Short mmCIF file of C-alpha atoms and ligand atoms in Angstrom, two decimals:
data_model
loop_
_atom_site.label_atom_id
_atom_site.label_comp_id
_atom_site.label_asym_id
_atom_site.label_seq_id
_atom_site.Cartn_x
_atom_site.Cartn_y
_atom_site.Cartn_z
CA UNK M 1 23.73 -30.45 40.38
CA UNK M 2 24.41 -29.95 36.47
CA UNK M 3 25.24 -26.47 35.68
CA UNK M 4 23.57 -26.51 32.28
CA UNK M 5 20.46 -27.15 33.38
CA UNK M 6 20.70 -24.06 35.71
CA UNK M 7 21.77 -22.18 32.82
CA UNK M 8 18.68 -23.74 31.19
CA UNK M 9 16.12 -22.47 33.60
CA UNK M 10 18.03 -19.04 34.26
CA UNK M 11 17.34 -18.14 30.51
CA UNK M 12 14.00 -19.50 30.93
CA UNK M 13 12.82 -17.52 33.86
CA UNK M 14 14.60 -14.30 32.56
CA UNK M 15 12.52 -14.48 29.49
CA UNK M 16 9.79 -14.87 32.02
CA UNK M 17 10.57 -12.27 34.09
CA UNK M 18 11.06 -9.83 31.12
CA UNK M 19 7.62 -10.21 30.60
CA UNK M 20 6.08 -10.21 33.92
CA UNK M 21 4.82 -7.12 36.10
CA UNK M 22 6.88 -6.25 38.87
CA UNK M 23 5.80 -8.06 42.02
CA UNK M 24 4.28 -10.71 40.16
CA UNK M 25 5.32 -14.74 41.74
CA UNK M 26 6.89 -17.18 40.09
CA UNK M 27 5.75 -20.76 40.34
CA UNK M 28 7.24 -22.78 43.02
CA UNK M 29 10.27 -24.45 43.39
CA UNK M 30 7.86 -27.32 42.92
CA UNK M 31 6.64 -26.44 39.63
CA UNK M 32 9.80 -25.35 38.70
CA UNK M 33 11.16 -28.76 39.32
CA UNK M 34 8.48 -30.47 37.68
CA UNK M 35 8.61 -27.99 34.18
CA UNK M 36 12.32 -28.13 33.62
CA UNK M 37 12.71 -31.33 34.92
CA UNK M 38 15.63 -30.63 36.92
CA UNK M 39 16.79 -31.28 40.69
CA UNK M 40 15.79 -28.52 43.45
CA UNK M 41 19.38 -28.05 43.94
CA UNK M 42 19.53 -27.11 40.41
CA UNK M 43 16.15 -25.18 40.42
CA UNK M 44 17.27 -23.34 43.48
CA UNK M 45 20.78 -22.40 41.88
CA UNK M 46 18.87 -20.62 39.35
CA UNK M 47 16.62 -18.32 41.41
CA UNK M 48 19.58 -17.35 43.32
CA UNK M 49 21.63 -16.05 40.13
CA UNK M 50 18.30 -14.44 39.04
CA UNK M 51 18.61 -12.75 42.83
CA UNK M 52 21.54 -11.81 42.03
CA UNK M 53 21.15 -10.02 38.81
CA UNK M 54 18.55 -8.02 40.71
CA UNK M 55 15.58 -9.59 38.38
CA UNK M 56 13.90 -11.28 41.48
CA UNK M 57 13.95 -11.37 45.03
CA UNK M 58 12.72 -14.11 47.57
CA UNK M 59 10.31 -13.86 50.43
CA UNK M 60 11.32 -16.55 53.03
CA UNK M 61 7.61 -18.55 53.55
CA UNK M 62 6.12 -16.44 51.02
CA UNK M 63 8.13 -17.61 47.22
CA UNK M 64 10.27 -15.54 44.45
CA UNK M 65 8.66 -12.59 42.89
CA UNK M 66 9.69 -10.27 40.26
CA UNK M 67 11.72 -7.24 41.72
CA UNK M 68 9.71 -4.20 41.48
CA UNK M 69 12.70 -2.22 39.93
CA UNK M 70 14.56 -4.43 37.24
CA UNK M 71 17.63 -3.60 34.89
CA UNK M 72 16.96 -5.77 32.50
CA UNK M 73 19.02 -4.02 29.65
CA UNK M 74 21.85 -1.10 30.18
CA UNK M 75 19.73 2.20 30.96
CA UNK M 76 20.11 4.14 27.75
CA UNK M 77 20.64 7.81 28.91
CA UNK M 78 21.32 9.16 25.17
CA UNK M 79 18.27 11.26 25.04
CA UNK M 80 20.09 13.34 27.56
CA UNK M 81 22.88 14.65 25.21
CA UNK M 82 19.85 16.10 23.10
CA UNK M 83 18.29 17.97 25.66
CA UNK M 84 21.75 19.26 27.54
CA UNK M 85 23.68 20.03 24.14
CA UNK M 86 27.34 21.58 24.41
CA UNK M 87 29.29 20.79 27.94
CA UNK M 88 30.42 24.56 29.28
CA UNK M 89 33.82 23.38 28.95
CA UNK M 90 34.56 22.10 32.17
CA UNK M 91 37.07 19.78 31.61
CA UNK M 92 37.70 17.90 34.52
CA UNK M 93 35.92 19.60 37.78
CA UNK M 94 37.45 16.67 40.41
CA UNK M 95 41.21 17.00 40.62
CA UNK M 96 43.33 14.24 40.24
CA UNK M 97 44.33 15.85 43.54
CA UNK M 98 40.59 14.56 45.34
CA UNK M 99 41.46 10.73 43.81
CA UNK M 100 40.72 8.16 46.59
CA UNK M 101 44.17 6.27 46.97
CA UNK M 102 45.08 3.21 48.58
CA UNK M 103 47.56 3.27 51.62
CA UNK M 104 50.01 1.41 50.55
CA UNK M 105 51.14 4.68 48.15
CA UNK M 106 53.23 7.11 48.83
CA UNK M 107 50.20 10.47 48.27
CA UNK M 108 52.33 13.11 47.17
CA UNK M 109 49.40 14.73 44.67
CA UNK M 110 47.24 15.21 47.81
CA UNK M 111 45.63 18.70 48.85
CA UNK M 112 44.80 18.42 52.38
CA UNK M 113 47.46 17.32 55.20
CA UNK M 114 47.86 13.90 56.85
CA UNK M 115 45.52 12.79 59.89
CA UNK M 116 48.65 12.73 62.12
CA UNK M 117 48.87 16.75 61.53
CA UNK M 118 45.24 17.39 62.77
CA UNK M 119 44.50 18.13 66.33
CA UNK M 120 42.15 15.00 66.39
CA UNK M 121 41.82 15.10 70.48
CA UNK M 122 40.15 18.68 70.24
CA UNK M 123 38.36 17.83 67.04
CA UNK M 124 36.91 14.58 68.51
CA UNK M 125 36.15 16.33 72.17
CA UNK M 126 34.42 19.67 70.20
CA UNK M 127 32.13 17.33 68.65
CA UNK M 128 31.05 15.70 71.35
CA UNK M 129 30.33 18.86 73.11
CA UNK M 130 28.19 20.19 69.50
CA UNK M 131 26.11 17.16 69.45
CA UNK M 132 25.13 17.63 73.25
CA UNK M 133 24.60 21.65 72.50
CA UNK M 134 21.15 23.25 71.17
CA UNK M 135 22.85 24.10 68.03
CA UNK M 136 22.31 19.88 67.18
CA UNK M 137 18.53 20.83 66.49
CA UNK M 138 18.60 24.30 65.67
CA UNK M 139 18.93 26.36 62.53
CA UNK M 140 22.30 28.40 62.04
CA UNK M 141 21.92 32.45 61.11
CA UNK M 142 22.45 32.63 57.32
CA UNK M 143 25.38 34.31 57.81
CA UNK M 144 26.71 31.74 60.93
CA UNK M 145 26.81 31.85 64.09
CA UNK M 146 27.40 35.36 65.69
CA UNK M 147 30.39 33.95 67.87
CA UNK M 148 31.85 32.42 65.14
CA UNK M 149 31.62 35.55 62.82
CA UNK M 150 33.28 37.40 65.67
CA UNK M 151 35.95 35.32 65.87
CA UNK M 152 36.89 35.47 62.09
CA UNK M 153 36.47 39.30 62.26
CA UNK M 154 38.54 39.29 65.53
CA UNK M 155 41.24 37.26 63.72
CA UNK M 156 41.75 40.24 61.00
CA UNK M 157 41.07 42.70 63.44
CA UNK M 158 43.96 42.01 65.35
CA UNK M 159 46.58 42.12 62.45
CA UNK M 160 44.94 45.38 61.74
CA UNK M 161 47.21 48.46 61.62
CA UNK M 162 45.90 51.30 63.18
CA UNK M 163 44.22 53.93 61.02
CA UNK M 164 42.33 51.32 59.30
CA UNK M 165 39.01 50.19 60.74
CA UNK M 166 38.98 46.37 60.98
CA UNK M 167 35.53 44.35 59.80
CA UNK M 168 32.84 44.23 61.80
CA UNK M 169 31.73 40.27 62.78
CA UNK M 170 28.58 41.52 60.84
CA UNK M 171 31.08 41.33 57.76
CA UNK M 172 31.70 37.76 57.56
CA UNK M 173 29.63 34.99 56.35
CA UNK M 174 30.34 31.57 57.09
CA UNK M 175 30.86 28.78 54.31
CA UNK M 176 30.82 25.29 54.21
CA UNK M 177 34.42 25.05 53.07
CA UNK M 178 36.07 27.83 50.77
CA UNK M 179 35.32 26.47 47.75
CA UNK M 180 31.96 27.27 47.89
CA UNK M 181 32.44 30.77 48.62
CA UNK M 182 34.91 31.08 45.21
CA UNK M 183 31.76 30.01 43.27
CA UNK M 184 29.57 32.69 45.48
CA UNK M 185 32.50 35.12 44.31
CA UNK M 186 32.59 34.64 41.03
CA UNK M 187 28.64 34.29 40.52
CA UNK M 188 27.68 37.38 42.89
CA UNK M 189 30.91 39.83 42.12
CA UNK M 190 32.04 38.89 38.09
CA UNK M 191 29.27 37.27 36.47
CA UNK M 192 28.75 34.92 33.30
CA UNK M 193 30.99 36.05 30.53
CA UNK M 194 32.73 39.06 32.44
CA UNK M 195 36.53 38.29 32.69
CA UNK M 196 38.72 37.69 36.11
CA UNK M 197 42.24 38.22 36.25
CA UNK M 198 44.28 35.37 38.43
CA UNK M 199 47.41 34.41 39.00
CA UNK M 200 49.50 31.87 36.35
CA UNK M 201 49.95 29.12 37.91
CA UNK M 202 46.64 29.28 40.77
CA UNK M 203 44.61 26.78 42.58
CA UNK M 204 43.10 24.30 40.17
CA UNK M 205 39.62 24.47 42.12
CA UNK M 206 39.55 28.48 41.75
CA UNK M 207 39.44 27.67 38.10
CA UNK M 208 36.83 25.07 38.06
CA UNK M 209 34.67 27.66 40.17
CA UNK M 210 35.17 30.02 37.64
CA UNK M 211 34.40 27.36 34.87
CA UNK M 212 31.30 26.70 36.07
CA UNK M 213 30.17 30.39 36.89
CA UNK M 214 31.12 31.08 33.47
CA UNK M 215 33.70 33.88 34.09
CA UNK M 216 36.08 34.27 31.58
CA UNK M 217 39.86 33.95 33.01
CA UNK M 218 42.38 35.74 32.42
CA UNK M 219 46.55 34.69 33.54
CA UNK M 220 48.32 37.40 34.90
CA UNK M 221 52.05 35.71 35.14
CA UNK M 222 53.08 35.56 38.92
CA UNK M 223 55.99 34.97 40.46
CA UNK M 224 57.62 34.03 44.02
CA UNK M 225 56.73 37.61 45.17
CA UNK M 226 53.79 37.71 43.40
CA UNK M 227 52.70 39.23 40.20
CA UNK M 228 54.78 42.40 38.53
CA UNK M 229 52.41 45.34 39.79
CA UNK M 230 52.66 46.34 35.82
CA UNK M 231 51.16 43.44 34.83
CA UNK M 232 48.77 43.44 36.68
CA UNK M 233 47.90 47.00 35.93
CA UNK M 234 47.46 46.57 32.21
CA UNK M 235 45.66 43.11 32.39
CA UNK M 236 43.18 45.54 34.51
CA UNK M 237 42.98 48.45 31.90
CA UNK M 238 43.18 45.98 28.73
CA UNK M 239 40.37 43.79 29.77
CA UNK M 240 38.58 46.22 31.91
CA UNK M 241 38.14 43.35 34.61
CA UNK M 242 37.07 44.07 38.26
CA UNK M 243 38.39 41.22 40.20
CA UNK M 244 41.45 39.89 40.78
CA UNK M 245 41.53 36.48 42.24
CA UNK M 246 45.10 35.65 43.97
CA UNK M 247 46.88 34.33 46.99
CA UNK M 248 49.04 36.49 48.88
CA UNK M 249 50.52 34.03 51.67
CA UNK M 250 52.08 30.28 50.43
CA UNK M 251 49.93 30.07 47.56
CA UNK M 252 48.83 26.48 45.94
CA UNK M 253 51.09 26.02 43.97
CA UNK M 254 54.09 27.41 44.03
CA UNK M 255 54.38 28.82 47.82
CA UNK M 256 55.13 32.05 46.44
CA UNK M 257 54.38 34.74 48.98
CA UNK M 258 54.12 39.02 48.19
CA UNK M 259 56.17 41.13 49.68
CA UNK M 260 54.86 43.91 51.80
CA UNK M 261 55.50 46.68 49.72
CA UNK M 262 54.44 44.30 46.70
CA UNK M 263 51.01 43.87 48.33
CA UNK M 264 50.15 47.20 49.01
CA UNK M 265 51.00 48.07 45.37
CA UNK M 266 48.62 45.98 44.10
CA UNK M 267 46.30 47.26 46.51
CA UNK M 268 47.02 50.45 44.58
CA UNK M 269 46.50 49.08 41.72
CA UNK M 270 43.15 47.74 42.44
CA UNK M 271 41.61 50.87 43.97
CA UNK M 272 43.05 52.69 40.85
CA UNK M 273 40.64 50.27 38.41
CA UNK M 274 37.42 50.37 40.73
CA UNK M 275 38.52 46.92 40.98
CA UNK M 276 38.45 43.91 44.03
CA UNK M 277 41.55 41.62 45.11
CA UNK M 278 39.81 37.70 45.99
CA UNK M 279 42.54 37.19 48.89
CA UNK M 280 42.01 33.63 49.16
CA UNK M 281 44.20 32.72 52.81
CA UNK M 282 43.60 29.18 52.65
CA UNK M 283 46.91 28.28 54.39
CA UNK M 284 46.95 30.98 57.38
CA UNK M 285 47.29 28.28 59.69
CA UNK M 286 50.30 26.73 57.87
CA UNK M 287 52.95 29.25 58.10
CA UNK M 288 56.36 27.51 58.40
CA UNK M 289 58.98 30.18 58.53
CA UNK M 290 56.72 33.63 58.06
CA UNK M 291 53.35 34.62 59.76
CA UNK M 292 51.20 35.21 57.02
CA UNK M 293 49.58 38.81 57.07
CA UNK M 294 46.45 39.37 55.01
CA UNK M 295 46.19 41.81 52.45
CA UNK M 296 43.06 42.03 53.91
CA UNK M 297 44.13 44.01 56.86
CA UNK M 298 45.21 47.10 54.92
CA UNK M 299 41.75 47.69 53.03
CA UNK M 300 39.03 49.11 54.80
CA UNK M 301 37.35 50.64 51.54
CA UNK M 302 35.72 46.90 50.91
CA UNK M 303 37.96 46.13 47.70
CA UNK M 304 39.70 43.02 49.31
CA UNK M 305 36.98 40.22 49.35
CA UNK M 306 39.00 38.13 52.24
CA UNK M 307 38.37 33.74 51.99
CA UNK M 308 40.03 31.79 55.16
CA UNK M 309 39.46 28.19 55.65
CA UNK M 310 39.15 26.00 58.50
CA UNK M 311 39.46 22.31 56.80
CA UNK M 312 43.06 22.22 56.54
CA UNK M 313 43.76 23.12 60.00
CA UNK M 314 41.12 21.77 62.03
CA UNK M 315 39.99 18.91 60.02
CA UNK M 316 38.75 18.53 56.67
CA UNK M 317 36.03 17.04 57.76
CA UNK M 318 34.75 20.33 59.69
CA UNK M 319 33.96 22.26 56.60
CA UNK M 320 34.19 25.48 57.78
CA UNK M 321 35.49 28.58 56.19
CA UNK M 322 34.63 32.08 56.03
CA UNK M 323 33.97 35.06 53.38
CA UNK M 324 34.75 38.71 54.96
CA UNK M 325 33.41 41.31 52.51
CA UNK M 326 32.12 44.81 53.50
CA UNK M 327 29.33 46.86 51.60
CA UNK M 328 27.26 45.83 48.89
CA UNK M 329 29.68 43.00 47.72
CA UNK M 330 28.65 41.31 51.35
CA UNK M 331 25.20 41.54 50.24
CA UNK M 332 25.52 39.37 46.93
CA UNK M 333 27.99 37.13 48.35
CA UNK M 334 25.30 36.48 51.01
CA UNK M 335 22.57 36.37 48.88
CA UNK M 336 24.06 33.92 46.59
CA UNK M 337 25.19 31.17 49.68
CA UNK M 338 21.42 31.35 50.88
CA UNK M 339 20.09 30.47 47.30
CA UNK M 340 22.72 28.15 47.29
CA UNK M 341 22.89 26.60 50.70
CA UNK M 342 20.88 28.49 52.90
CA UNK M 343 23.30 28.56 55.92
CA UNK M 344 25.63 26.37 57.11
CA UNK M 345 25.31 23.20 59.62
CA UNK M 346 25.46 24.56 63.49
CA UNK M 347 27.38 21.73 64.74
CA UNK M 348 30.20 22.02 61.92
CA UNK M 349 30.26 26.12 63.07
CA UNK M 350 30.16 25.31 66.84
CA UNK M 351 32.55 22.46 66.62
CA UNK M 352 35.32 24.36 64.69
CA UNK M 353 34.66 27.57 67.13
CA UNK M 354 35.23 24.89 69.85
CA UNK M 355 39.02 23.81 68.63
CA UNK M 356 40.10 27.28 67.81
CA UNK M 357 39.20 28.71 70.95
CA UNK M 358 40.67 26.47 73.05
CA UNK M 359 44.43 27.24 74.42
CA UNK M 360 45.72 23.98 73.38
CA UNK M 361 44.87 24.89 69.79
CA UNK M 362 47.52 27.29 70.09
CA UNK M 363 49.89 24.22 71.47
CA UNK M 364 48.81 22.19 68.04
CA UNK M 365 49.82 25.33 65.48
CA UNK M 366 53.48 25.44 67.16
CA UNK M 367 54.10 21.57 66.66
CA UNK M 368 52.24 21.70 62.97
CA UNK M 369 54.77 24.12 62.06
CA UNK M 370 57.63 22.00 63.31
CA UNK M 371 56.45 19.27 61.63
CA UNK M 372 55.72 20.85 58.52
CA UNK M 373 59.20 22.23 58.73
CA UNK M 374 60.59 18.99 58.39
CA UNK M 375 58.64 17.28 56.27
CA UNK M 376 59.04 19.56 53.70
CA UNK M 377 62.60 19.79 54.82
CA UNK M 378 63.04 16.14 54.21
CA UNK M 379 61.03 16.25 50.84
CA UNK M 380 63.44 18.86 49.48
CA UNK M 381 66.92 16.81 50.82
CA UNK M 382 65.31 13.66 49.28
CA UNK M 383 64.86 15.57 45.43
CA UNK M 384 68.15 16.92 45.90
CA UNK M 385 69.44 13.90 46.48
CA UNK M 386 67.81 10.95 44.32
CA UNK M 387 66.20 13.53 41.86
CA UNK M 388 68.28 16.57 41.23
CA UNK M 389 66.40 17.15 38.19
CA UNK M 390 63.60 17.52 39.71
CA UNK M 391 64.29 21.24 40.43
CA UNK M 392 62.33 23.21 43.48
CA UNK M 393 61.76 26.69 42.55
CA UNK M 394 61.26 27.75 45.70
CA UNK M 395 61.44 26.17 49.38
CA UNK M 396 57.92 27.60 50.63
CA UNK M 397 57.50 29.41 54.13
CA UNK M 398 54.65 28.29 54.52
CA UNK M 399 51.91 26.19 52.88
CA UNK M 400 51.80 22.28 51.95
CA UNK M 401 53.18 21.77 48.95
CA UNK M 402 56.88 21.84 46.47
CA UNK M 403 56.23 22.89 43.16
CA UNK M 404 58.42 21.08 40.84
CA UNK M 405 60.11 22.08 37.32
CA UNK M 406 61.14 19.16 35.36
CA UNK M 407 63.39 19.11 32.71
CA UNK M 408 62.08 20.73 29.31
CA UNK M 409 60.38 18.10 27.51
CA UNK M 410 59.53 15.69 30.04
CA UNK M 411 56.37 13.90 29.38
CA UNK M 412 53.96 14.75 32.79
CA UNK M 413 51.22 12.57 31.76
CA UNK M 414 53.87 10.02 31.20
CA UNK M 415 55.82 10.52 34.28
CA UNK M 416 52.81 10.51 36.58
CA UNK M 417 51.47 6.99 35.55
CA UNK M 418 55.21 5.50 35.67
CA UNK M 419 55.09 6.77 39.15
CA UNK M 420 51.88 5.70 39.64
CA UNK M 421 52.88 2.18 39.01
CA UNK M 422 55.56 2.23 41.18
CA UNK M 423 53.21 3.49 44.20
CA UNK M 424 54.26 7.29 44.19
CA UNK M 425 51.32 9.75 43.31
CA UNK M 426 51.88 12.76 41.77
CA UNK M 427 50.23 15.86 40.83
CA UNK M 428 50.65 16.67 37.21
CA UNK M 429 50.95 20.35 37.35
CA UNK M 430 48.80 21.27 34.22
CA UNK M 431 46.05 21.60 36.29
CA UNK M 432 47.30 24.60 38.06
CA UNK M 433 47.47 26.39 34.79
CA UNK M 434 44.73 28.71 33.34
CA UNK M 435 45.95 28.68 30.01
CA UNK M 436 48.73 26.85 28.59
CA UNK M 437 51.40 25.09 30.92
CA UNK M 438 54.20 27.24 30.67
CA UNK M 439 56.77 24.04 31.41
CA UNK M 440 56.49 20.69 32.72
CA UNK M 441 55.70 20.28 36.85
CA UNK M 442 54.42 18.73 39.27
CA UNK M 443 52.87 19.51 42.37
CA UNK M 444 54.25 17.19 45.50
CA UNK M 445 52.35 17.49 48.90
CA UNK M 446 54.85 17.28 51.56
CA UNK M 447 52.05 16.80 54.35
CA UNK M 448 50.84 13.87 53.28
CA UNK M 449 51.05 10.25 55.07
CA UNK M 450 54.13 8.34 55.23
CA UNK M 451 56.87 11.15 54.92
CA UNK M 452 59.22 7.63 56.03
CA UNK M 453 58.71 6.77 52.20
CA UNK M 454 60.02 10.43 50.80
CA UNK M 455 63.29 9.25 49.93
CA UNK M 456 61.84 6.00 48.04
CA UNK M 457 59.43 8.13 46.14
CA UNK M 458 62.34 10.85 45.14
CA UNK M 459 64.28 7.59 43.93
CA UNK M 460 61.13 6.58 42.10
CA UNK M 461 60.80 9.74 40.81
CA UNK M 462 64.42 10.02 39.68
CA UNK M 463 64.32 6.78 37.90
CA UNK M 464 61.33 7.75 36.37
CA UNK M 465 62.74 11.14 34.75
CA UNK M 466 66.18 9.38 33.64
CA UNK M 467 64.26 7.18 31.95
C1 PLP N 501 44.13 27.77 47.45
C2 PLP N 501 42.93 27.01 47.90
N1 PLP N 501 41.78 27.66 48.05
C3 PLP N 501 40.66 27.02 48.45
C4 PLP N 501 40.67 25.68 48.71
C5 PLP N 501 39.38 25.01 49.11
O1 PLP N 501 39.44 24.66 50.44
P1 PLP N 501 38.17 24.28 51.30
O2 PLP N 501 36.96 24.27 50.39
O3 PLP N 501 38.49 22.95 51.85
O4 PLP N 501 38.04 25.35 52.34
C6 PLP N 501 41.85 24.95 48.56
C7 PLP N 501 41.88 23.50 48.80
O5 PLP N 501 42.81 22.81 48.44
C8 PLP N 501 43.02 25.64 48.15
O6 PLP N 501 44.18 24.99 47.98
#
């Protein structure tokens, strides 16, 4: 076989490919021969790159024929900056937090928990069950599926103290993941251009949501008890915003969790300025050392707009989560998931109704917090210990993840890829930030995979900051 004469007849046939109609034959392997004067080794060498390239495509008994789609040059897709002119300023909607990784990392910049910490039995066995149930060829309610909505309302209802009146199951509307409902939120309750107060630092994706919905944000400094009611009260009157988008209970990042008496003054606060609190209670099912309770539970006048998640807790690949808003609010949130989505999948609803109403789900919560506990225990002890400048603000209650100050005028960007190539993953905590970073983190995920390698990644970490 001689290589340049299959080079020979590849340029040949591309030339006549280029010009051919899709579907249209090429001459034999016996013509071919007999034109280029070449071997049927070396003929057939050629067709096969071409087949590769995507230009042609054989027929066994029938010959080679010109594919019917062909990339014969790069696709030029320039036209489209014309026609879509300025980006809205996204930035970067996937989180370096979403990143595919390989396993041979240690995942600290993660968001969701481990596969060990799901209750895969009851996941796997509520499945089953939803495929073999009429909800496999049925259509869900728009809202979800009445025993579903109960339970969510149920959930509240029993935190509830008396003198309130807890949500009705008619309240809640099922999502397909919370996410989804923080865009339905913003859309349906703010608006393009209107502004929304939130926490400084928040959840990267609540800012993305609000990115794309075109709501103006505005940081209200928070702290580990949440924000300073005062704060928050003349970010309300200076802005004249009407939602407040926050996380009472182990929020992403820092863990911080409000007080009691905290909460219900920004309750006050909100009802003062006409105004609604987003509770997003996206870790309810990860308290460590406190039960979370809901803001949610102390409002019955429809100004907390209550998000709770399944995904972390049952499995992330059950995306199920819920909104709980009462009076017209539930009306445009509603309205804006069925223009969006229409309703959610029955056999994601029944499935994650399945796990959380069976007793052993109560089992898995008690050993997830024990095994939260010490993974995050051995997370902190391994800082302490190989990277005591790495400095914890705050040992969460509750939650997934540390949030990490490093030493003023450490380079994050920097520090994350020199990680990186030592096989540690971090999160580089600018994301978390709705304006500028006000100091140099990271966000580690304690509930990630291998919590065996914490102590090598805290000595990668520590090498990496001294530097
Ligand atoms: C604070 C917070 N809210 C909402 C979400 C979205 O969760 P999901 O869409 O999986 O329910 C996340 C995920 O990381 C989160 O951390």
């Amino acid at each position: 076989m001689n290589d340049d004469s299959s080079a020979r007849i590849v340029a040949a046939l591309r030339a006549v490919v280029a010009d051919a109609a899709p579907g249209a034959r090429l001459p034999s392997t016996r013509a071919l021969v007999a034109e280029h004067q070449a071997s049927p080794v070396t003929v057939q060498k050629a067709l096969r790159t071409l087949a590769a390239q995507g230009l042609v495509e054989s027929r066994p008994g029938a010959g080679t024929f010109v594919r019917a789609v062909r990339v014969v040059r790069p696709a030029d897709h320039g036209w489209q900056t014309a026609a879509l002119r300025a980006s809205p300023g996204l930035g970067s909607p996937v989180s370096s937090t979403m990143r595919d990784v390989p396993n041979d990392v240690v995942a600290l910049q993660s968001g969701y928990p481990a596969r060990e910490l799901l209750p895969e039995r009851l996941v796997r066995a509520a499945l089953a069950r939803a495929a073999r149930a009429d909800v496999a060829l049925s259509r869900s309610p728009v809202a979800g599926l009445p025993e579903l909505q109960g339970w969510f309302a149920t959930e509240l209802a029993r935190a509830t103290p008396s003198g309130v009146t807890p949500p009705a199951p008619a309240d809640v509307t099922v999502l397909p993941g919370s996410q989804s409902g923080l865009s339905s939120i913003f859309r349906s309750l703010v608006g393009a251009g209107r502004p929304l107060l939130v926490e400084s630092p928040t959840y990267w994706g609540a800012l993305t949501a609000a990115a794309s919905a075109g709501v103006r944000v505005v940081p209200v400094p928070s702290g580990p008890e949440g924000p300073a009611v005062d704060d928050l009260a003349r970010a309300f009157a200076e802005t004249g915003a009407r939602a407040f988008y926050a996380q009472p209970s182990f929020a992403n990042p820092t863990g911080a969790r409000w007080t009691a008496t905290r909460s219900l003054e920004i309750l006050a606060v909100a009802r003062e300025h006409g105004a609604f609190v987003v509770e997003d209670d996206w870790a309810h099912d990860l308290g460590i050392d406190a039960e979370p309770t809901p803001l949610a539970v102390h409002d019955d006048g429809g100004h907390v707009v209550y998000l709770r998640s399944l995904t972390k807790s049952v499995s992330p690949s059950l995306r199920v989560a819920a909104v709980v808003a009462r009076g017209p609010a539930r009306e445009r949130i509603r309205n804006d998931r069925a223009a969006e989505a229409m309703y959610v999948s029955g056999v994601l609803q029944a499935a994650a109704l399945d796990v959380v109403t069976q007793p052993a789900w109560r089992t898995h919560l008690r050993q997830l917090r024990v095994q939260l506990r010490s993974r995050r225990d051995l997370l902190v002890t391994s800082l302490r210990e190989h990277a005591p400048e790495a400095h914890v603000e705050l040992v969460p209650t509750g939650g997934l993840n540390l949030w990490v100050r490093l030493p003023d005028g450490t380079d994050v960007d920097r520090l994350v890829r020199r990680c990186e190539a030592d096989g540690v993953l971090l999160a580089s905590g600018r994301e978390w930030f709705p304006a500028e970073p006000t100091g140099p983190y990271v966000r580690l995920n304690f509930a990630g995979p291998r919590p065996e390698a914490f102590a090598e990644a805290a000595v990668v970490l520590g090498r990496a900051l001294r530097s």
